[in-house]
Coordinates of C-alpha atoms and ligand atoms in Angstrom, one line a residue:
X1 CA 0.0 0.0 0.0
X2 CA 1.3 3.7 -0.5
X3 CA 2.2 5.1 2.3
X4 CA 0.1 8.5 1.6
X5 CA -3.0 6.4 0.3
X6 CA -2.8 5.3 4.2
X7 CA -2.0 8.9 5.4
X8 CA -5.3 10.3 3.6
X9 CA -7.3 7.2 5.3
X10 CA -6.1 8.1 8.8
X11 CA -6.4 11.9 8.4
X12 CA -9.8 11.5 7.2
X13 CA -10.7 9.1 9.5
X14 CA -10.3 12.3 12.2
X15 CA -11.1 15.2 10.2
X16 CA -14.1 14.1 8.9
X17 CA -15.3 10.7 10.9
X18 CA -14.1 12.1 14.5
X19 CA -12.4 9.5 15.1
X20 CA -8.9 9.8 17.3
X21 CA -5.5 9.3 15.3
X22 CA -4.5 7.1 18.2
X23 CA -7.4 4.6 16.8
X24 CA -6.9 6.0 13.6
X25 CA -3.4 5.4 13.0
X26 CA -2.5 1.9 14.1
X27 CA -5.4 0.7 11.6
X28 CA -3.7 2.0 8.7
X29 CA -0.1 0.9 10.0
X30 CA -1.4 -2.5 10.4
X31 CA -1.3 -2.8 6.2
X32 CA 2.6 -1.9 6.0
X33 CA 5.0 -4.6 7.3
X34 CA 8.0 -2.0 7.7
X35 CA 9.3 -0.6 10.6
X36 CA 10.5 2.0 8.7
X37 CA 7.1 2.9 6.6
X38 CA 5.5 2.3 10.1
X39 CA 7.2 5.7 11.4
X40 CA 6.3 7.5 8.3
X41 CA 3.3 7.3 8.3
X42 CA 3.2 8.5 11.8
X43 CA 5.4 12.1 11.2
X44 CA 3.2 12.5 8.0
X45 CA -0.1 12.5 10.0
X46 CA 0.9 13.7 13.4
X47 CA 2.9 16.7 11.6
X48 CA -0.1 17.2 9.4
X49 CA -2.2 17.8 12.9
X50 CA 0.2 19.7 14.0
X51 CA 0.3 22.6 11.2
X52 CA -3.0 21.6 9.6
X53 CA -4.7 25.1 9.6
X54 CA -1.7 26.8 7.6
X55 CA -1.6 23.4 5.6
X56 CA -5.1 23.5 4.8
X57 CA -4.9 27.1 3.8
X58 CA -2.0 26.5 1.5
X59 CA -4.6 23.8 -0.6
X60 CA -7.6 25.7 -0.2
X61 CA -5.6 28.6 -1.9
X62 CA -4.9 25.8 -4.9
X63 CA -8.7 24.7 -5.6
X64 CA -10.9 26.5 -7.6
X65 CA -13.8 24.4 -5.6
X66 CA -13.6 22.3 -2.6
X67 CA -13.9 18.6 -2.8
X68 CA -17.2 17.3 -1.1
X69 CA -18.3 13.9 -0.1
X70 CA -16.4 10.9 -0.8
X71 CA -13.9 12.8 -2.9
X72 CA -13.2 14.9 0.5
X73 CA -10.3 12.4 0.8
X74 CA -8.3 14.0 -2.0
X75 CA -8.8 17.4 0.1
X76 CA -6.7 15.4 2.5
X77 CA -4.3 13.6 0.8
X78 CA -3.4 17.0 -0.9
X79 CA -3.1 18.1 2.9
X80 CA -0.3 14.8 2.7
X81 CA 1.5 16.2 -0.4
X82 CA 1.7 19.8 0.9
X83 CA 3.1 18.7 4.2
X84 CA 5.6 16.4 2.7
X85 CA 6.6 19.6 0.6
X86 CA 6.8 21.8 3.6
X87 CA 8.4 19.8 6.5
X88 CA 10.1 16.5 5.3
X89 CA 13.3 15.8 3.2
X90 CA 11.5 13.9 1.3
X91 CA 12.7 15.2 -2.4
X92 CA 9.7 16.9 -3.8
X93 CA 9.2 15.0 -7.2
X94 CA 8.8 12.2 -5.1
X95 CA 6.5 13.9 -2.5
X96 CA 4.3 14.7 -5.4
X97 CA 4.8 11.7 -7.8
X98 CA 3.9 9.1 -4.6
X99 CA 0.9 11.6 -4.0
X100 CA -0.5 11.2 -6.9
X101 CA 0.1 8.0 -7.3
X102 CA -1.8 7.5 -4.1
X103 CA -4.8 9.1 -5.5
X104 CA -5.0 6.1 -8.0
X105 CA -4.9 3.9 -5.1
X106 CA -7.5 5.4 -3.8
X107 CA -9.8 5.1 -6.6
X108 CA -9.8 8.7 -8.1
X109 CA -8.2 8.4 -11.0
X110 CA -9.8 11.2 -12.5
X111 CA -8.2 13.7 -9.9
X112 CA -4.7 12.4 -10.1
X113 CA -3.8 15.5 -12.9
X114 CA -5.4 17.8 -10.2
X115 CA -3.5 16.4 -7.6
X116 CA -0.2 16.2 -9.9
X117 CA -1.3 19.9 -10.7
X118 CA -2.2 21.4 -7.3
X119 CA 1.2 20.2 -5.5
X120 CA 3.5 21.5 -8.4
X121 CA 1.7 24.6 -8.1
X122 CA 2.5 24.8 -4.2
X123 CA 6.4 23.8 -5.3
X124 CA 6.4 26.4 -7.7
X125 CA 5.2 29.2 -5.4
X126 CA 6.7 28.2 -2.6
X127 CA 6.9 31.1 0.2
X128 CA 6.6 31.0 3.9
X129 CA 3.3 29.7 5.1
X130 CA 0.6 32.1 6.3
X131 CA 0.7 33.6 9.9
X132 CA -2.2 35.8 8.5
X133 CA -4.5 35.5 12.1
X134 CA -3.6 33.9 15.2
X135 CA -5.6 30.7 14.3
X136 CA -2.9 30.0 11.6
X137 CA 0.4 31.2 13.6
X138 CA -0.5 29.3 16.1
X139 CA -2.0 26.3 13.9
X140 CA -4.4 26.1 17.2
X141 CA -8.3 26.9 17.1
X142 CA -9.2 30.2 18.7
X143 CA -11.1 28.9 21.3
X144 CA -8.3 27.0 22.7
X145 CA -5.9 30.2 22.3
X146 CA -8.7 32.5 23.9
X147 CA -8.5 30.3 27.1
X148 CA -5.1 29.8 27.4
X149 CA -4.8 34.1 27.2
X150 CA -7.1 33.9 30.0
X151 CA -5.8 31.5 31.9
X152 CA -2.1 32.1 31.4
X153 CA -1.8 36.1 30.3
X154 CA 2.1 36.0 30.6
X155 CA 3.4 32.5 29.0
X156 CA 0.0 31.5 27.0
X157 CA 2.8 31.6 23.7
X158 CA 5.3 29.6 25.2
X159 CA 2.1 27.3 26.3
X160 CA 1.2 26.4 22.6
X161 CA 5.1 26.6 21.5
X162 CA 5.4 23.8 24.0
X163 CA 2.4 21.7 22.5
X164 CA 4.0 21.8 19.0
X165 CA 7.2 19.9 20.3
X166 CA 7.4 16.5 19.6
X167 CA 7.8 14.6 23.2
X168 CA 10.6 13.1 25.0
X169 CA 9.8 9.4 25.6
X170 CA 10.1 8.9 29.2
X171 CA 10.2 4.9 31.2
X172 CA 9.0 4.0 34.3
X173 CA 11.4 1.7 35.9
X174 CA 9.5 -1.3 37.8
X175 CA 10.7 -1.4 41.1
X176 CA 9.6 -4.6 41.9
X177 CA 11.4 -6.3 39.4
X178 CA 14.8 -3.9 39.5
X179 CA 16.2 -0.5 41.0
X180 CA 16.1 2.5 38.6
X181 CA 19.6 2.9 38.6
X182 CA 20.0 -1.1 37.7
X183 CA 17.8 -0.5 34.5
X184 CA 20.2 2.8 33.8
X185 CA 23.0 0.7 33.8
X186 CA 21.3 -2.4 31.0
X187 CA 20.0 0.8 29.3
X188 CA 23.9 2.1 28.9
X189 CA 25.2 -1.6 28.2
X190 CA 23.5 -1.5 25.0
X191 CA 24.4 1.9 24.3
X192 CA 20.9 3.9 25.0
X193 CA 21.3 6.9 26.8
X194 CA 18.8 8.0 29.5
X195 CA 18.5 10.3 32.7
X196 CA 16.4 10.4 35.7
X197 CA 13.7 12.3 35.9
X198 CA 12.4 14.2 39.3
X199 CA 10.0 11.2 40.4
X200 CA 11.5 8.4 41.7
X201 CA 11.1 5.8 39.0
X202 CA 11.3 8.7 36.2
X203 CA 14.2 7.7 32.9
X204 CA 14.1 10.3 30.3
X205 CA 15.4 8.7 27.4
X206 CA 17.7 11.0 24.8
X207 CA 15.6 9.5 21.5
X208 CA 12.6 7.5 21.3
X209 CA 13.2 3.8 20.6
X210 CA 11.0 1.1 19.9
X211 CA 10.2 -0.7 23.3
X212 CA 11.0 -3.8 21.2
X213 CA 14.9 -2.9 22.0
X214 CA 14.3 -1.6 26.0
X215 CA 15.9 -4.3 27.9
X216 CA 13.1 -7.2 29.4
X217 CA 10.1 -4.8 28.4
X218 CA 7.9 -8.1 27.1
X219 CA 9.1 -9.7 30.8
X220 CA 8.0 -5.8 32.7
X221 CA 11.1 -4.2 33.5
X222 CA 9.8 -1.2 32.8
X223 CA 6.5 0.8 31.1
X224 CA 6.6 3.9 28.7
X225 CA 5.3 6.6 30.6
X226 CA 5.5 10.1 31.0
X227 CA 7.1 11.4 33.9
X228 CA 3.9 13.9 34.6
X229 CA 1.6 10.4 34.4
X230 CA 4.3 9.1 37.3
X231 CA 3.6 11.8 39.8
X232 CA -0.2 10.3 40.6
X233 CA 0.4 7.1 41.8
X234 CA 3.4 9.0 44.0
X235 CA 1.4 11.6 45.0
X236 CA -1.4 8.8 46.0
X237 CA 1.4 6.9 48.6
X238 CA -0.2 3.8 48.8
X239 CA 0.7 2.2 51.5
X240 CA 0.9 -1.9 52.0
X241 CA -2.3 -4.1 52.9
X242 CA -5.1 -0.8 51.8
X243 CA -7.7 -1.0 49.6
X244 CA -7.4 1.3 46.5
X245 CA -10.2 2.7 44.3
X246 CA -8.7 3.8 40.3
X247 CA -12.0 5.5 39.7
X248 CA -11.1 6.2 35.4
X249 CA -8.2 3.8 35.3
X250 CA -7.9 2.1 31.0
X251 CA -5.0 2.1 29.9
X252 CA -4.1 1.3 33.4
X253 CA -0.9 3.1 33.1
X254 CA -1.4 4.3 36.9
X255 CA -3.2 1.4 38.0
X256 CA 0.0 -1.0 37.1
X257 CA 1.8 2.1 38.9
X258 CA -0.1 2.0 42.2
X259 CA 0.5 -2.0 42.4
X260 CA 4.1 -1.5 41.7
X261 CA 4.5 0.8 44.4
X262 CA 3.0 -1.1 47.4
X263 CA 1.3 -4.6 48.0
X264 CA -2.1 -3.1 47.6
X265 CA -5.6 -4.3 46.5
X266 CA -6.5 -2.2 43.9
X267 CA -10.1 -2.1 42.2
X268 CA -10.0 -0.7 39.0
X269 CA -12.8 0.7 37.2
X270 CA -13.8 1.9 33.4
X271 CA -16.5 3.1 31.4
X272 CA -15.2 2.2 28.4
X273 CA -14.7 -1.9 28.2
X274 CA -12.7 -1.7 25.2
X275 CA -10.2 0.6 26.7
X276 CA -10.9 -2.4 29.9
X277 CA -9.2 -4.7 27.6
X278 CA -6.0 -2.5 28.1
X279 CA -5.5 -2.5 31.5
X280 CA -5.9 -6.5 31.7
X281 CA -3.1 -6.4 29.1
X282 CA -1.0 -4.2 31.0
X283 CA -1.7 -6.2 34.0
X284 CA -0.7 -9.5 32.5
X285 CA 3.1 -7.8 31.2
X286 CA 3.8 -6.9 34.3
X287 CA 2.7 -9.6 36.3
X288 CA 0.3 -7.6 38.3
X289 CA -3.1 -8.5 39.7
X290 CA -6.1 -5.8 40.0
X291 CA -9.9 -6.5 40.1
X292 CA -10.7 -4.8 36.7
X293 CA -14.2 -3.8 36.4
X294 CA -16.5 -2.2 34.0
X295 CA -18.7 0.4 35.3
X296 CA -19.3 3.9 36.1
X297 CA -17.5 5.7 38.7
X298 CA -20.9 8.2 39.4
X299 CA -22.7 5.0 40.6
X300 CA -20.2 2.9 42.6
X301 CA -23.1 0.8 44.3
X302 CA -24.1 -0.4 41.3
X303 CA -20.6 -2.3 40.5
X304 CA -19.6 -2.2 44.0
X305 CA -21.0 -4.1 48.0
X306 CA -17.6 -3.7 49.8
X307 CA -16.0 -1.5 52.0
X308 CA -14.6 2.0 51.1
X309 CA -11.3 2.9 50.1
X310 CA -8.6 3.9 52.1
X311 CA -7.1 6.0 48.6
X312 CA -9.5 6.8 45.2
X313 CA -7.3 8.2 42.4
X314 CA -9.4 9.7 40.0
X315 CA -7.9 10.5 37.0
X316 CA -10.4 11.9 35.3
X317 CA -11.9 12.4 31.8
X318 CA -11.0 15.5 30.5
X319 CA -10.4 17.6 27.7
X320 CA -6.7 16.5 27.4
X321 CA -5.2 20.1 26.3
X322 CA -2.3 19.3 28.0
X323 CA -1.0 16.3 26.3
X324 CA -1.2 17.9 22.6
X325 CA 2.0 17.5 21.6
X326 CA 1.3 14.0 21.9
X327 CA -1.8 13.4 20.8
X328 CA -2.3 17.1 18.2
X329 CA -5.7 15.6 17.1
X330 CA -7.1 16.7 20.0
X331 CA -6.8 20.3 18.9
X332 CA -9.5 19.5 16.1
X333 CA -11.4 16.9 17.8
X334 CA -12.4 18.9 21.0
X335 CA -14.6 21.1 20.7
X336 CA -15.3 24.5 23.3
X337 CA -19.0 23.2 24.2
X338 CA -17.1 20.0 25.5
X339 CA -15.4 21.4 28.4
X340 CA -18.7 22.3 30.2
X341 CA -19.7 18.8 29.5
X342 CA -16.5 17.4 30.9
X343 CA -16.7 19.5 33.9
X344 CA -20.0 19.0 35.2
X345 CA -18.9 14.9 34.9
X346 CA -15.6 15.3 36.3
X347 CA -18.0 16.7 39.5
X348 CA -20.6 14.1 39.1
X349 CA -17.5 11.6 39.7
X350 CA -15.5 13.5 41.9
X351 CA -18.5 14.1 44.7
X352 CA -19.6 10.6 44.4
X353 CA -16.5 8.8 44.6
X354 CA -15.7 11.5 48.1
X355 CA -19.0 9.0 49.3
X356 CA -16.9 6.0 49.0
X357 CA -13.5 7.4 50.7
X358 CA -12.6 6.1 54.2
X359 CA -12.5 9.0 57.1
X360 CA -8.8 10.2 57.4
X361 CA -8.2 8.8 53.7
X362 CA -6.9 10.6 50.7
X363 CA -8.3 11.2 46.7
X364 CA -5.7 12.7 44.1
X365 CA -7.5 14.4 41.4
X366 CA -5.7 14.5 38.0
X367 CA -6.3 15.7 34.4
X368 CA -4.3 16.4 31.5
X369 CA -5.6 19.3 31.2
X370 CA -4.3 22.7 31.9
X371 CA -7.4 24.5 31.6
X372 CA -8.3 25.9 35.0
X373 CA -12.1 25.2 34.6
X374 CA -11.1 21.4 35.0
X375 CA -8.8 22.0 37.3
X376 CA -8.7 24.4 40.1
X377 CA -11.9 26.2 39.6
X378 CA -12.9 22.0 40.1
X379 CA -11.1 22.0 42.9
X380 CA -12.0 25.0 44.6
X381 CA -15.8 24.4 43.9
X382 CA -15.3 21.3 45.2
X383 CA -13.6 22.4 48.7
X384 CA -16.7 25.2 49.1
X385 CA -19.2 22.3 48.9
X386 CA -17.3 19.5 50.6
X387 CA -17.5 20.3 54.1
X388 CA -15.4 17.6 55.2
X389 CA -12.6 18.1 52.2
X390 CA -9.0 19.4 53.1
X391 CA -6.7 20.7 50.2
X392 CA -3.3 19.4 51.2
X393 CA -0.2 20.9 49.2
X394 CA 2.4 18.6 47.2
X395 CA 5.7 19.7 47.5
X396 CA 6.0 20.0 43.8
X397 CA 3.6 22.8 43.6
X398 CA 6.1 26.1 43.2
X399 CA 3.4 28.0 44.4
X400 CA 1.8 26.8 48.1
X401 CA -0.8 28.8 47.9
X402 CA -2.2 28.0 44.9
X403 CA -5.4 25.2 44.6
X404 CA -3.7 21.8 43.0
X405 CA -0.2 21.3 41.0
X406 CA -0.3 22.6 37.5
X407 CA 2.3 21.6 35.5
X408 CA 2.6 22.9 32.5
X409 CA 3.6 20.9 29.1
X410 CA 7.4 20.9 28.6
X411 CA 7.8 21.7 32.3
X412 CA 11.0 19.2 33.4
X413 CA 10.4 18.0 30.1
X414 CA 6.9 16.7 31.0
X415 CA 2.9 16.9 29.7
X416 CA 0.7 19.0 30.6
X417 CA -0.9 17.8 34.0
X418 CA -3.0 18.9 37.1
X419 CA -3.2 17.3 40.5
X420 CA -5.0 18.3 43.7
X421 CA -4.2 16.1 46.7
X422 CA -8.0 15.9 48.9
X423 CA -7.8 14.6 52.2
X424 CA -11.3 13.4 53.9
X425 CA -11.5 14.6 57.6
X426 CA -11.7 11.6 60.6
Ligands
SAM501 C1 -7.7 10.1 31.5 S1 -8.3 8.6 31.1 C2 -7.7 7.5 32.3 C3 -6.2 7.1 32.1 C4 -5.7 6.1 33.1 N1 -5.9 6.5 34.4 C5 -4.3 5.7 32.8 O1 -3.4 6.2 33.5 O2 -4.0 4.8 32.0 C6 -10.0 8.8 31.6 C7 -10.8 7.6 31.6 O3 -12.1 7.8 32.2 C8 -13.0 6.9 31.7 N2 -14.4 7.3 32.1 C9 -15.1 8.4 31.6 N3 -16.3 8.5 32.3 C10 -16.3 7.5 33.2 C11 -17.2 7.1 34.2 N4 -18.3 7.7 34.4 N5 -16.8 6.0 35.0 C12 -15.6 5.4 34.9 N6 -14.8 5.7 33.9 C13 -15.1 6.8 33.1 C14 -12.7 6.9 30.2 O4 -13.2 5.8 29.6 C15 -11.2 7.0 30.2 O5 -10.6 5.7 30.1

């Protein structure tokens, strides 16, 4: 299959079907054997998110009339070919001669002169790409850009800056199976290089590898993770022998976390029973037991007879903003109604899981978000209702006064995170 043909799928898989590229992507990958073609495909749709508005522009400029319906896929493999032209070494007769030749793949031969014609017309007039209104030189919707001037009047630039890098890939060393500094040392022996990160089972390695060539990753020596991700189940402190309630847990990245840290029971719960099948996965790698259910975290009895938990970690669903530069769909798929939505769930869940917390016991609440209406405004309507909730500040937090930990993406190298540390009165 050509590897643009594939590139067009995924991207209209998002643009027009909603779908995430996380889902998206790995279908598409699944036709190319290559490790090589694999990662490809990957920069071409992840940088295509990334710059899409001044991307789209650039076509949109090329067409006397946009493509509609079925043949809206062209629109985006055009999107492929101009991005190829704009950010990849790829030489650019072979940018547009695969491009085109991926239109006949895709069962428009009729449009292959146009697509042949549009991209050697970009070539030819090539000139910096359009900073004409924020939207485009900050290839970030205005919505988004409105609330991070509001929320962050000083750095808001640096803010999206930060959500165009590519990430770091960052480990979580396992330390039941091995000390951090033991995996350092197998990670040196075959000549990757890697640091520790603030959190105490944090690697930050240089480049991305596959985890195919991390030392014993199929045996659980060690998770990908990032580093912000690592802070909840050390801000939870579980503690041996207690019972432990991961309210949102699939993947299970924390969940595998929390059982690494201590010998704990740990119930963990999920809407969402195919993102379920993850965490069992997870579980099984590292050789870690849970009770993985499906159900809602807003109706614990339901799912639920036992006895409350001595910690809940509730990492909640949210609008994501502050993992973009991992996941730069997000900037397209979320939309500015969503975030009321999210918010009055995230307090649906947060107030009834605060039923199902033992006196004296402790909830962290998390998001990847870093707007504050998920996050301390949350928080803080949260503490004025809860009359037996105490904030209780993380040593992190620069500022002690403030409600919750924001970090902010690129901070140490990190995503975008939030956590508030609740502590139930005895
Ligand atoms: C941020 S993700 C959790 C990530 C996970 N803690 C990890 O570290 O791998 C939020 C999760 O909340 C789940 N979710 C949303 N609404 C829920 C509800 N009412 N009850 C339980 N889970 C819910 C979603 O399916 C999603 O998997």
């Amino acid at each position: 299959m050509n590897i643009r043909a594939l590139a067009a799928k995924a991207i209209f898989s998002v643009l027009e079907q909603g779908v995430s590229l996380s889902v998206a992507l790995p279908k598409q990958q699944q036709q190319l054997q290559n490790g090589k073609d694999k990662a490809l495909l990957a920069e071409l749709c992840y940088g295509l998110m990334r710059h899409l508005p001044q991307i789209d522009k650039c076509v949109s400029d090329c067409l006397s009339k946009p493509f509609k319906g079925k043949q809206r896929i062209v629109h985006q493999l055009l999107l492929v070919g101009c991005y190829q032209l704009y950010f990849t070494r790829i030489p650019e007769h072979a940018a547009i001669s695969e491009t085109a030749e991926a239109c006949r793949q895709l069962k428009f031969d009729g449009l292959v002169k146009v697509v042949n014609g549009v991209l050697r017309n970009i070539q030819r007039n090539k000139t910096e790409l359009s900073t004409a209104n924020p939207v485009l030189e900050f290839n970030t919707p205005s919505w988004i850009i409105k609330r991070l001037q509001q929320a962050y009047p000083d750095t808001w630039q640096q803010v999206i800056e930060q959500s165009h890098q590519r990430p770091p890939m960052w480990l979580r060393n396992n330390q039941k199976v091995q000390s951090r500094d033991s995996y350092l040392q197998l990670l040196q022996q075959i000549e990757i290089s890697a640091s520790k990160g603030d959190n105490s089972n944090a690697i930050l390695l240089e480049k991305p590898v596959d985890v195919m060539q991390l030392p014993n990753f199929e045996q659980g020596s060690v998770s990908v993770q990032d580093a912000a991700a690592q802070w909840a189940a050390e801000l939870l402190a579980p503690q041996d022998g207690e019972l432990i309630l991961d309210a949102c847990a699939a993947p299970g990245g924390k969940t595998c976390h929390i059982l690494e840290s201590a010998n704990t029971d740990v119930v963990a719960v999920d809407f969402d029973e195919k993102r379920l099948e993850r965490v069992s996965e997870n579980l099984e790698r590292l050789a870690l037991t849970a009770k993985v259910i499906h159900g809602d975290a807003a109706d614990i009895p339901s799912w639920w007879n036992g006895e409350k938990f001595d910690r809940i970690l509730l990492d909640a669903p949210c609008s994501a903003t502050g993992v973009i530069r991992r996941h730069p769909d997000i900037k397209w798929l979320r939309k500015e109604a969503d975030i009321t939505e999210l918010a009055k769930l995230q307090q649906k869940i947060v107030d009834h899981c605060w039923q199902w917390l033992k006196p004296g016991g402790t909830l962290i609440y998390a998001t990847c978000s870093i707007l504050p209406q998920e996050n301390t405004e949350q928080v803080e309507a949260f503490l004025a209702r809860t009359d037996d909730a105490e904030l209780l500040t993380i040593d992190q937090q620069a500022d002690k006064s403030a409600i919750g930990w924001q970090i902010l993406p690129g901070q140490s190298q990190m995503d975008g995170f939030y956590y508030a540390r609740l502590q139930k009165q005895k």
